[in-house]
PDB file of C-alpha atoms in Angstrom:
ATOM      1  CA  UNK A 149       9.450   1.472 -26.699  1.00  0.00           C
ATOM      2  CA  UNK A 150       6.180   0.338 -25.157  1.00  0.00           C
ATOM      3  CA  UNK A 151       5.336   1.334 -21.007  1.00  0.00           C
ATOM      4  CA  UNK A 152       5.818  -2.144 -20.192  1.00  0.00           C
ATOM      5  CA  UNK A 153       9.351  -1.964 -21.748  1.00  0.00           C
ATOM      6  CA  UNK A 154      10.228   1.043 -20.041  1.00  0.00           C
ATOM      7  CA  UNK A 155       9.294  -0.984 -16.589  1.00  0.00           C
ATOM      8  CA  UNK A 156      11.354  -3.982 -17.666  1.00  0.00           C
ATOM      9  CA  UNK A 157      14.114  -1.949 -17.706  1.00  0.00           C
ATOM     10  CA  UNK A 158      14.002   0.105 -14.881  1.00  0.00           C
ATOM     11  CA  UNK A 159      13.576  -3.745 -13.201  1.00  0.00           C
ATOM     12  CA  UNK A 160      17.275  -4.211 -14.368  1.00  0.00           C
ATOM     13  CA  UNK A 161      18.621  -1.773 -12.858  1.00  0.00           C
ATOM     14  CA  UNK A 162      21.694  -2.497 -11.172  1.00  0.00           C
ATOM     15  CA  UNK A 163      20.497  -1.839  -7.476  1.00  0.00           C
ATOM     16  CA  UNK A 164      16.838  -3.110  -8.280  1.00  0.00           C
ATOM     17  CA  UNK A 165      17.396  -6.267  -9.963  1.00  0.00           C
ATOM     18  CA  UNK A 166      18.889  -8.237  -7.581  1.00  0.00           C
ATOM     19  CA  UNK A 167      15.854  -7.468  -5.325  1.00  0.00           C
ATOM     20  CA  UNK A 168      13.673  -7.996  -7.914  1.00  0.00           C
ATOM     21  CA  UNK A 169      15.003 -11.404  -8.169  1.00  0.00           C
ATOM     22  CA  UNK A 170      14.750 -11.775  -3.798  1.00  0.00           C
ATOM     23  CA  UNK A 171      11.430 -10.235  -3.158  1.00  0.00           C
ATOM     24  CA  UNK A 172       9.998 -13.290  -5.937  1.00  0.00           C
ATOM     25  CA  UNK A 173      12.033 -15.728  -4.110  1.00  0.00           C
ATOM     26  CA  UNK A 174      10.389 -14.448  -0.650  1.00  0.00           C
ATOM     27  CA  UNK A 175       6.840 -14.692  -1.905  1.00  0.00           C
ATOM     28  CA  UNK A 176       7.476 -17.560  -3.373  1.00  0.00           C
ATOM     29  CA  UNK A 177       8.320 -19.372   0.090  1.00  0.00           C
ATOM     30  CA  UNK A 178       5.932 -17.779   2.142  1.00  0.00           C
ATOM     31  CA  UNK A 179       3.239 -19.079  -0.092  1.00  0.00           C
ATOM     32  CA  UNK A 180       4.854 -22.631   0.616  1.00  0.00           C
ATOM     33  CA  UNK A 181       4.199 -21.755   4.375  1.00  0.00           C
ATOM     34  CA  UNK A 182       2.771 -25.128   5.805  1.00  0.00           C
ATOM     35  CA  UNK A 183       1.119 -23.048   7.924  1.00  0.00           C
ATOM     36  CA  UNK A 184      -0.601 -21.613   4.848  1.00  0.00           C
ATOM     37  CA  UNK A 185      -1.786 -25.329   3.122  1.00  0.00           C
ATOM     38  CA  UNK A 186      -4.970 -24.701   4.560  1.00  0.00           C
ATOM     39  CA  UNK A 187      -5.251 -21.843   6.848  1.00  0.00           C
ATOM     40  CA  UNK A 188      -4.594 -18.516   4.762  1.00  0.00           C
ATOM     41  CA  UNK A 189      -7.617 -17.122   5.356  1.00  0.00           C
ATOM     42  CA  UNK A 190      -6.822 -17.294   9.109  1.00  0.00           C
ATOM     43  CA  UNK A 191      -3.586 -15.771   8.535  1.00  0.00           C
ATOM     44  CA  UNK A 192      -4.545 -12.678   5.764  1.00  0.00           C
ATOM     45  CA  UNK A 193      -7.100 -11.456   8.084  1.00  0.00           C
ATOM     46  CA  UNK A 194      -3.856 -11.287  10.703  1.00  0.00           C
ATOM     47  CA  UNK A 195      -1.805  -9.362   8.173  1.00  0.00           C
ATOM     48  CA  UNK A 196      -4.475  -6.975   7.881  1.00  0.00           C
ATOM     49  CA  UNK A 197      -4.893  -6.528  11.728  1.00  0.00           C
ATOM     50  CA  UNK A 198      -1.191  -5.642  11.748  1.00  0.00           C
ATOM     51  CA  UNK A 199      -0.882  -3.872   8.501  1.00  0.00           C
ATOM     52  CA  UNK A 200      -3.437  -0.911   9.416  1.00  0.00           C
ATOM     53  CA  UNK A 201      -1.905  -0.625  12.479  1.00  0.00           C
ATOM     54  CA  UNK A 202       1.468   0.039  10.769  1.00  0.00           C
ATOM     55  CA  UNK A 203      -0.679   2.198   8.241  1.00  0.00           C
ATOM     56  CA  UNK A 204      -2.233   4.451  10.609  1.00  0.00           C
ATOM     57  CA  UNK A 205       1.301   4.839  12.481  1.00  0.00           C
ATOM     58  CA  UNK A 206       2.906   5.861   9.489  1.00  0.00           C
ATOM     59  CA  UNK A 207       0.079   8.578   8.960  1.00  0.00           C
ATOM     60  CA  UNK A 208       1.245   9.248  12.296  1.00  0.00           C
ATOM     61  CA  UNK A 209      -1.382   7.750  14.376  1.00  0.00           C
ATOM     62  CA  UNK A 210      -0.217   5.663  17.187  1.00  0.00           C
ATOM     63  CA  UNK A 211      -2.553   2.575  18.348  1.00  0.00           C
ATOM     64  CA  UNK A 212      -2.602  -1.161  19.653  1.00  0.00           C
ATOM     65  CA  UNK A 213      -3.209  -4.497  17.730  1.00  0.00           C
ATOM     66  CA  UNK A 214      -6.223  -5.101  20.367  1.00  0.00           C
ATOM     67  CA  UNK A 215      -8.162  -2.443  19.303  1.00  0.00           C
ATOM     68  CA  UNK A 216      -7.166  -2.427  15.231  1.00  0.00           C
ATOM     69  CA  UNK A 217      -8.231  -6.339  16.177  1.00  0.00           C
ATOM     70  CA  UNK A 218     -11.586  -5.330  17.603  1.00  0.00           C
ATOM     71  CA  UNK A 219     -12.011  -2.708  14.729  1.00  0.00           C
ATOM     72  CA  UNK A 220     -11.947  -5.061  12.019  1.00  0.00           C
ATOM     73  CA  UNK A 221     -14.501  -7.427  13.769  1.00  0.00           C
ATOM     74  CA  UNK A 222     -16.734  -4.469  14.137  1.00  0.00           C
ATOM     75  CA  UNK A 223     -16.483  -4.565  17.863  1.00  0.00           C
ATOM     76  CA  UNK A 224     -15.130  -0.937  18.728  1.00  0.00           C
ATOM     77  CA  UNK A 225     -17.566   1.766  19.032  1.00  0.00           C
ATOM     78  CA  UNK A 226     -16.122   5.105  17.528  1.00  0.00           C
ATOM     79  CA  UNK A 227     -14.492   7.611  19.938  1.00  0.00           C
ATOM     80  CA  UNK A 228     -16.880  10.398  20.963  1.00  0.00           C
ATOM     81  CA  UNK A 229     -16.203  14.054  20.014  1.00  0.00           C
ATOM     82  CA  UNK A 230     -13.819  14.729  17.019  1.00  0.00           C
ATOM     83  CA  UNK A 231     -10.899  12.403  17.858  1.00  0.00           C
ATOM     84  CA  UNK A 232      -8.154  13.322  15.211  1.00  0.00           C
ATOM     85  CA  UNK A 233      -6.418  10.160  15.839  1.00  0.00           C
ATOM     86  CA  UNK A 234      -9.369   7.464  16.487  1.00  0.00           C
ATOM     87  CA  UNK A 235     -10.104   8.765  12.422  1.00  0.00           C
ATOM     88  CA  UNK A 236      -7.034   8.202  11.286  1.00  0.00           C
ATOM     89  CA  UNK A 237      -6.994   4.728  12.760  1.00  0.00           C
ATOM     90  CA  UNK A 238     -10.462   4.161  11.474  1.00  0.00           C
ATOM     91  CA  UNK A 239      -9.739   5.376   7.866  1.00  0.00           C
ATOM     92  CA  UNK A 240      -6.331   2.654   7.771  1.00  0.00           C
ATOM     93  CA  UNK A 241      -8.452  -0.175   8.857  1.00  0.00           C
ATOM     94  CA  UNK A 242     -11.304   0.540   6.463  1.00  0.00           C
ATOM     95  CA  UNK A 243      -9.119   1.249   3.549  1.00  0.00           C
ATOM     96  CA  UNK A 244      -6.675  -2.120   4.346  1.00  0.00           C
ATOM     97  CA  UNK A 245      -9.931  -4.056   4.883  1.00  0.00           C
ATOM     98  CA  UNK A 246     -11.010  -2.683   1.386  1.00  0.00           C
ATOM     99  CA  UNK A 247      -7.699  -3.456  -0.265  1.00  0.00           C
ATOM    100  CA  UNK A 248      -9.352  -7.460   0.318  1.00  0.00           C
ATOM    101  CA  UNK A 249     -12.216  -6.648  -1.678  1.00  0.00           C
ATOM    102  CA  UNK A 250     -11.024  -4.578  -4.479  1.00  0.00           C
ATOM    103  CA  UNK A 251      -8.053  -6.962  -5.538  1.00  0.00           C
ATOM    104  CA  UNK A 252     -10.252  -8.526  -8.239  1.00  0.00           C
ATOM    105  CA  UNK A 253     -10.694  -4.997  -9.376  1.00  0.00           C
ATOM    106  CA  UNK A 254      -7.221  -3.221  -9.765  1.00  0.00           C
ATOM    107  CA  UNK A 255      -6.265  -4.700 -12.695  1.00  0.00           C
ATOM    108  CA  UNK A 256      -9.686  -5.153 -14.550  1.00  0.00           C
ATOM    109  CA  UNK A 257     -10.884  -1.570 -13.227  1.00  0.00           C
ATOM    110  CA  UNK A 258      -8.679   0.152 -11.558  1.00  0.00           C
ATOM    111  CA  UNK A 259     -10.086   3.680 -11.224  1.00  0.00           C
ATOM    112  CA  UNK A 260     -13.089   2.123  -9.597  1.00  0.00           C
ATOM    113  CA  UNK A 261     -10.574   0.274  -7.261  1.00  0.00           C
ATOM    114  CA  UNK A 262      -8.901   3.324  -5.919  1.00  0.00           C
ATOM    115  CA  UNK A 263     -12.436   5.243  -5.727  1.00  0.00           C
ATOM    116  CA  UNK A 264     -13.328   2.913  -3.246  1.00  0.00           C
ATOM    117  CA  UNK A 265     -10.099   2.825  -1.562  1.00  0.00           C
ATOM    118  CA  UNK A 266     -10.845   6.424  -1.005  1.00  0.00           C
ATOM    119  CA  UNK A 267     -14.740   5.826   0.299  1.00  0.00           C
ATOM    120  CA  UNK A 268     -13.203   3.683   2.983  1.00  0.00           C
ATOM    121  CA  UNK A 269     -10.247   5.658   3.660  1.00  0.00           C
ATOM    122  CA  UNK A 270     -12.295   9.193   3.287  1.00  0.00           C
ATOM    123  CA  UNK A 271     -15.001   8.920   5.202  1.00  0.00           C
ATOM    124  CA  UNK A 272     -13.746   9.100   8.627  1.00  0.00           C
ATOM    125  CA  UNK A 273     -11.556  12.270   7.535  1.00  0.00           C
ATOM    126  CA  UNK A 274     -13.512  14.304   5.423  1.00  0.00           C
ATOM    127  CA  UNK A 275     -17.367  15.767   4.970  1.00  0.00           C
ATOM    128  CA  UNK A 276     -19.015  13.186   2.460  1.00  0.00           C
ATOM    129  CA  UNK A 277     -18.591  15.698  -0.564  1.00  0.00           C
ATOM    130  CA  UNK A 278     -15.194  15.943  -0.781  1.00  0.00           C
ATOM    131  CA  UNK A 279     -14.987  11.564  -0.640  1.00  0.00           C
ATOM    132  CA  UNK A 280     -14.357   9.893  -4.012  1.00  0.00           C
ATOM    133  CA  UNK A 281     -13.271  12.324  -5.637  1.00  0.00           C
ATOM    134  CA  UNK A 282     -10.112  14.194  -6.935  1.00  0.00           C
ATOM    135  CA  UNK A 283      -9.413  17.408  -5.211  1.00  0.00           C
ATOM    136  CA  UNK A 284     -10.389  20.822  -6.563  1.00  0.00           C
ATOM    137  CA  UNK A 285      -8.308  23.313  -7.618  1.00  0.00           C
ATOM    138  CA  UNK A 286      -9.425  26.242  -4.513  1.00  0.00           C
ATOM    139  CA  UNK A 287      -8.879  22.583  -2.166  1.00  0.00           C
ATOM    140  CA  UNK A 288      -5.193  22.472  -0.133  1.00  0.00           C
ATOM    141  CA  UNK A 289      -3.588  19.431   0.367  1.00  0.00           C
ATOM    142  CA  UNK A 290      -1.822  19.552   4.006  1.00  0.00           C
ATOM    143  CA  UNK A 291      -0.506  15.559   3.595  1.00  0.00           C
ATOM    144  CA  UNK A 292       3.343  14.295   2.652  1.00  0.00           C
ATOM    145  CA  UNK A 293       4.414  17.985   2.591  1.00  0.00           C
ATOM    146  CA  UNK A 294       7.827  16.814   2.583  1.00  0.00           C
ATOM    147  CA  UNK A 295       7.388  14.757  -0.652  1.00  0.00           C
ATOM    148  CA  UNK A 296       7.208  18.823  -2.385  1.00  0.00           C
ATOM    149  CA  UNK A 297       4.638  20.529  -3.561  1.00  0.00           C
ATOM    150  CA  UNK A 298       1.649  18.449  -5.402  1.00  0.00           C
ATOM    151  CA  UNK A 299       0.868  18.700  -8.444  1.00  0.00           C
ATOM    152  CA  UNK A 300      -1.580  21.369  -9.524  1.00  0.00           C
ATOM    153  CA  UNK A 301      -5.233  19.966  -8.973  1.00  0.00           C
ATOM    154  CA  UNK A 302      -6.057  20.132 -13.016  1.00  0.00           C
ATOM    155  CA  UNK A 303      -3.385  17.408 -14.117  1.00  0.00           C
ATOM    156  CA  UNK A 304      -4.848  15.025 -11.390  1.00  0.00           C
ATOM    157  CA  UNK A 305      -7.098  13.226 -13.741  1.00  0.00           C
ATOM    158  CA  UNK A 306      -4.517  12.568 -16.171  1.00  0.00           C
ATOM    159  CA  UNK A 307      -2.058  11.129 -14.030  1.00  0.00           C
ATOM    160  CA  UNK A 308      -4.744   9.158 -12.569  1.00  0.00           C
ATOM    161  CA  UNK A 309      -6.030   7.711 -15.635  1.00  0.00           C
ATOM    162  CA  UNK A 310      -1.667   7.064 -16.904  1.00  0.00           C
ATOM    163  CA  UNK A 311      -1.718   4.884 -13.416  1.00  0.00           C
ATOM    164  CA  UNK A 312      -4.670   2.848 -14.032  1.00  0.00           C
ATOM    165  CA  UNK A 313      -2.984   1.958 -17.519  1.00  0.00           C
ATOM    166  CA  UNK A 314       0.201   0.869 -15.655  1.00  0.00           C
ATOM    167  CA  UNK A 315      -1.961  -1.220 -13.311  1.00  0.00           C
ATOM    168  CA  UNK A 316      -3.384  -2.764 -15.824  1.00  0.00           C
ATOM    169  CA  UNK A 317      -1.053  -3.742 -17.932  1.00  0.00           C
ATOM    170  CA  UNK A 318      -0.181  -7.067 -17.323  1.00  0.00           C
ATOM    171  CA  UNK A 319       2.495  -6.986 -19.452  1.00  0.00           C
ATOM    172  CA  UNK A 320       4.646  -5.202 -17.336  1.00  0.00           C
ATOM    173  CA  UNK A 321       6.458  -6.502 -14.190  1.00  0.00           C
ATOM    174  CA  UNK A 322       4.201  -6.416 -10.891  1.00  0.00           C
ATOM    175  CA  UNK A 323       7.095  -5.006  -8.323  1.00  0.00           C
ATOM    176  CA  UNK A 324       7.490  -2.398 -10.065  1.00  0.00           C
ATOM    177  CA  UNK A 325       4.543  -1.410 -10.954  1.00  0.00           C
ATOM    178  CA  UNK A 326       3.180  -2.028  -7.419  1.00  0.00           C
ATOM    179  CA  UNK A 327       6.255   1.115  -6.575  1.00  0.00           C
ATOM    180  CA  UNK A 328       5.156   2.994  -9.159  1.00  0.00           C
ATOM    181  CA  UNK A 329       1.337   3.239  -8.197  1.00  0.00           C
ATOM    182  CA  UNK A 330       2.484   3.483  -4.737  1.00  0.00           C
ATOM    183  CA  UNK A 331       4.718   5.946  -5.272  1.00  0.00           C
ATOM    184  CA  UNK A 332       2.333   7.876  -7.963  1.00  0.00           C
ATOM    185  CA  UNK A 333      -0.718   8.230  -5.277  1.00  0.00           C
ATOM    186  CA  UNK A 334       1.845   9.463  -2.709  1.00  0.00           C
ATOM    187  CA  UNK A 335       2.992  12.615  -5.119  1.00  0.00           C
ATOM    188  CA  UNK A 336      -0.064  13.286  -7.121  1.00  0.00           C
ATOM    189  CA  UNK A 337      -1.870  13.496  -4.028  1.00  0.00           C
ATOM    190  CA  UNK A 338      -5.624  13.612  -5.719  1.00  0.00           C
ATOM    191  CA  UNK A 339      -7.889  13.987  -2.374  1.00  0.00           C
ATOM    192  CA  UNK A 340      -7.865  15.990   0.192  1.00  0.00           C
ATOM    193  CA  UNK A 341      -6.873  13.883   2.824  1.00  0.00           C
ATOM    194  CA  UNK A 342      -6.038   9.789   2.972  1.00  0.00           C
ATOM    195  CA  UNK A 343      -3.599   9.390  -0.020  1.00  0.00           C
ATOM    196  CA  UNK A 344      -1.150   8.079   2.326  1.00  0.00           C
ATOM    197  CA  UNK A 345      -3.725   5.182   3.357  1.00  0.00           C
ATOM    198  CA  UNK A 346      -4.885   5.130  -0.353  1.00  0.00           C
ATOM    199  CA  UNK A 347      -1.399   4.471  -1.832  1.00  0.00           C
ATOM    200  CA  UNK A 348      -0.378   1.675   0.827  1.00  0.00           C
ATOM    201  CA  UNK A 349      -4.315  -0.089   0.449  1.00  0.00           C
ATOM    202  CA  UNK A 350      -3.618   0.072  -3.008  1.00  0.00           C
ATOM    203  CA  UNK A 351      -0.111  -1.174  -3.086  1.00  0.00           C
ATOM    204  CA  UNK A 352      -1.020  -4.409  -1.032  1.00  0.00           C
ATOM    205  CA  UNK A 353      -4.447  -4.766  -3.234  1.00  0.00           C
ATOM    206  CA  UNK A 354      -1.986  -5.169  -6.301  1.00  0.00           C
ATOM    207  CA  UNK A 355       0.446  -7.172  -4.340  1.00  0.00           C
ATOM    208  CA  UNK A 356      -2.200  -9.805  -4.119  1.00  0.00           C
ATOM    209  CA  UNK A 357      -4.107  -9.499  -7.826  1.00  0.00           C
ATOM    210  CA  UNK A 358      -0.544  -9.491  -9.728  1.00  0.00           C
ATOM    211  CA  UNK A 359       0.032 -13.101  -8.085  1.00  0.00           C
ATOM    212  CA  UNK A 360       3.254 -11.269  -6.199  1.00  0.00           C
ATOM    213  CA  UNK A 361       2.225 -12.278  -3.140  1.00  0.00           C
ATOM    214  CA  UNK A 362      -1.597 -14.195  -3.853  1.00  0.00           C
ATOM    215  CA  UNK A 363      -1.953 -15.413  -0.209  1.00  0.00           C
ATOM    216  CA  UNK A 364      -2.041 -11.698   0.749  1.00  0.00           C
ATOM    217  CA  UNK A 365      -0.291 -12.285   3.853  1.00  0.00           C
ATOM    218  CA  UNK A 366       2.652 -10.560   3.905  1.00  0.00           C
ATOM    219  CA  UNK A 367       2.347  -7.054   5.409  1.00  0.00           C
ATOM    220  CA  UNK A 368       3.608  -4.391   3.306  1.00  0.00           C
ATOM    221  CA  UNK A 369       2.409  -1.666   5.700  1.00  0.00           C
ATOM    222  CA  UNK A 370       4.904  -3.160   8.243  1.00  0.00           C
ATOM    223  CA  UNK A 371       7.432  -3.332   5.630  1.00  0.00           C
ATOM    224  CA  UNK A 372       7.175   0.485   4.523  1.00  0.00           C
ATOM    225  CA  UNK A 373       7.804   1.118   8.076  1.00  0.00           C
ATOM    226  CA  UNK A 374      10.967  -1.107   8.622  1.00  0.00           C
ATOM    227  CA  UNK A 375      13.264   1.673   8.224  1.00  0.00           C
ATOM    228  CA  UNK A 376      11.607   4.390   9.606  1.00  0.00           C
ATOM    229  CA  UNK A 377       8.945   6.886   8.931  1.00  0.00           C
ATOM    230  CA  UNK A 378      11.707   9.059   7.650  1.00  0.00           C
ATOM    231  CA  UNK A 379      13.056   6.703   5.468  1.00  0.00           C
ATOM    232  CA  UNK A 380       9.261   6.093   4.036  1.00  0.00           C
ATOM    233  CA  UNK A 381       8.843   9.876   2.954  1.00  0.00           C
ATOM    234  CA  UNK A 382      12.592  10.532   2.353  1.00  0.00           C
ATOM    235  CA  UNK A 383      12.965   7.773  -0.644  1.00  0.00           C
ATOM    236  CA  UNK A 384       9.271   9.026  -1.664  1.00  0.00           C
ATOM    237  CA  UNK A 385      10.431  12.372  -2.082  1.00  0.00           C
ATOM    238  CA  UNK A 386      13.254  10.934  -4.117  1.00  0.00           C
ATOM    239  CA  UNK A 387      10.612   9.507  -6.725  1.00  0.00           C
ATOM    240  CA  UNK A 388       8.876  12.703  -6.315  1.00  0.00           C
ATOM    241  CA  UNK A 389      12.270  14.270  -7.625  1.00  0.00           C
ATOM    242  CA  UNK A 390      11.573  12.120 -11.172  1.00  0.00           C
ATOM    243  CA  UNK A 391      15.364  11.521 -11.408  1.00  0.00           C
ATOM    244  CA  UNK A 392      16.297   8.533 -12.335  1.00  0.00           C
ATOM    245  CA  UNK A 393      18.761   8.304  -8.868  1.00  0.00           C
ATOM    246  CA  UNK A 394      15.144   9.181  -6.830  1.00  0.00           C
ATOM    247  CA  UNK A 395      13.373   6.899  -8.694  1.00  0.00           C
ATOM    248  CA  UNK A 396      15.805   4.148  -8.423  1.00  0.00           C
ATOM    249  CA  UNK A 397      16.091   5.063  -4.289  1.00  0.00           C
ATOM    250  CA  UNK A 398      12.339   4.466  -3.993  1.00  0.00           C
ATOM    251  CA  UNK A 399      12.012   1.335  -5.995  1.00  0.00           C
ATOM    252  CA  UNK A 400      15.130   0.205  -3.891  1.00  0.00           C
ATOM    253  CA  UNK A 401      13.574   0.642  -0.553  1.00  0.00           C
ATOM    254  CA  UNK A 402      10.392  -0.769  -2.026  1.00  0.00           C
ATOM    255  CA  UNK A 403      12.074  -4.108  -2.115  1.00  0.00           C
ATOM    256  CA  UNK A 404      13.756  -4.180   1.015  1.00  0.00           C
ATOM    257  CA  UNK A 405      10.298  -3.392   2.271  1.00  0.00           C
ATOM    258  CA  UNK A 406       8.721  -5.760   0.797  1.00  0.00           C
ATOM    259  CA  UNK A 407      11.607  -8.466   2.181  1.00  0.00           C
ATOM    260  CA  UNK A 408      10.395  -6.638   5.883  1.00  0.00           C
ATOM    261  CA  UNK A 409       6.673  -7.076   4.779  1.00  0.00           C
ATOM    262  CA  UNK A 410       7.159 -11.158   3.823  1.00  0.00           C
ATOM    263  CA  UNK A 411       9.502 -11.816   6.874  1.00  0.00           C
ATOM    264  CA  UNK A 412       6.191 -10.103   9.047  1.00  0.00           C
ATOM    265  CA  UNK A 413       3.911 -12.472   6.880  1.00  0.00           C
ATOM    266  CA  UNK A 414       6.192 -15.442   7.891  1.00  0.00           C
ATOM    267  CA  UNK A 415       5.707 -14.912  11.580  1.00  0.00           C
ATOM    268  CA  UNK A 416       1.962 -14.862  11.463  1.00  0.00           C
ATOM    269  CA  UNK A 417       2.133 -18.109   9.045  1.00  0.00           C
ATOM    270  CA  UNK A 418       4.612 -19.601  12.063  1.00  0.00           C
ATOM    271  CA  UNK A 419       2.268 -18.075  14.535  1.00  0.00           C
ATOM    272  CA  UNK A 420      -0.914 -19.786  12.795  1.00  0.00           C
ATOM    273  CA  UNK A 421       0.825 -23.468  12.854  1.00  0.00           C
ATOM    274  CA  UNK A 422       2.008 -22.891  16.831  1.00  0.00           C
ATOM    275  CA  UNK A 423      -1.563 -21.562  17.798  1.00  0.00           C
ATOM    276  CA  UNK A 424      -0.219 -18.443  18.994  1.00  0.00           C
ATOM    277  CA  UNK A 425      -2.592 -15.746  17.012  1.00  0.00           C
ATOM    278  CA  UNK A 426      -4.929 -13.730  19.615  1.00  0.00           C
ATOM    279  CA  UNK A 427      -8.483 -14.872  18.887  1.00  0.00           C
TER     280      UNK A 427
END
């Protein structure tokens, strides 16, 4: 049985297939969005305003649309002094903003796709040696501490190079891969700090490049959140568990937060055609 057969089926799992079958049926509208005929770049640059706010807030940094807004546009001068939370903020909207660029990359090259995830998500947190590259083994990890221990740092590279074979392998069907490489950068944990931001960047990177969701303006950061922070970590720790009842939680709330992130992406499309965005 072949990886991409072992994906199908995990896709027909009783409590995953009938989301399987909703989240399609959600893209597939939104990209049918009048609002998105003609104006999606208007709109994607909106989803990415709001999804590294709901990024940073779910690496538990709290901050307004305004300034992610500003940020993006290259508007906001960085906080003086070491502001713990102005990095965190800064790291989601460079990695999100990244996520644009590397789409073309995650399924073609997808190692180099989550290095620079991790440039843009890494260089607000950490000194530039320790950016790009996988942790060492005297290095701690300090993030997702509920999700268990991670794994020791000398099976990083393998794990890393099993999910760039899953993310490219277009074989294989894109929600659940984009779960599973979620999922897989949230346990493994390979950097020091920003695998949070790195796994959600990458998530709606492969969202877009799998043809899931190609206008890349639903917000999956927004739909992560729906539930909960809680929620987030508690049904990551299930995968983390790599019981087939864990596995099946997280791939479940996946989908429903994927519904969250398109029903998000249909009020900026609806928000677009009424003139309502903030310029």
């Amino acid at each position: 049985m072949t990886q991409a057969d072992i994906l199908r089926d995990m896709a027909a799992w009783p409590d995953v297939a009938p989301l399987v079958a909703e989240v399609r049926d959600a893209c597939t509208q939104l990209r049918w969005h009048q609002a998105l005929r003609r104006r999606i770049p208007e709109a994607a640059a909106e989803s990415r305003v709001r999804g590294a706010r709901a990024s940073a807030e779910l690496d538990g940094a709290r901050v307004d649309e305004a300034t992610v807004r500003r940020m993006l546009c290259g508007a906001a001068e960085p906080a003086t002094g070491r502001d713990a939370t102005d990095a965190v903020v800064r790291a989601a909207v460079q990695a999100t903003a990244e996520a644009e660029h590397v789409a073309g990359l995650v399924r073609t090259a997808p190692g180099q796709a989550i290095t620079r995830l991790h440039v843009a998500a890494g260089a607000p947190l950490l000194a530039a040696e320790a950016v790009a590259r996988p942790r060492r083994e005297q290095e701690l990890v300090a993030e997702l501490t509920d999700l268990g221990a991670a794994p020791p740092a000398r099976e990083v590279a393998a794990r890393l190079q099993g999910l760039g074979s899953l993310l490219a392998d277009a074989s294989a069907p894109a929600y659940v891969v984009a779960a599973i490489a979620h999922a897989e950068i949230a346990h493994v944990r390979p950097f020091v700090r920003g695998n949070g931001l790195v796994a959600r960047a990458l998530d709606r990177a492969f969202v877009v490049a799998s043809g899931l969701d190609p206008t890349g303006v639903a917000v999956p950061e927004v739909g992560f959140g729906h539930a909960g922070s809680a929620a987030y970590v508690g049904s990551l720790a299930g995968y983390a568990t790599g019981r087939r009842e864990g596995v099946e939680l997280w791939l479940t709330h996946w989908g429903r937060s994927m519904l969250a992130a398109v029903a998000e992406g249909r009020s900026i499309a609806d928000a677009v055609l009424a003139g309502r965005l903030p310029s």
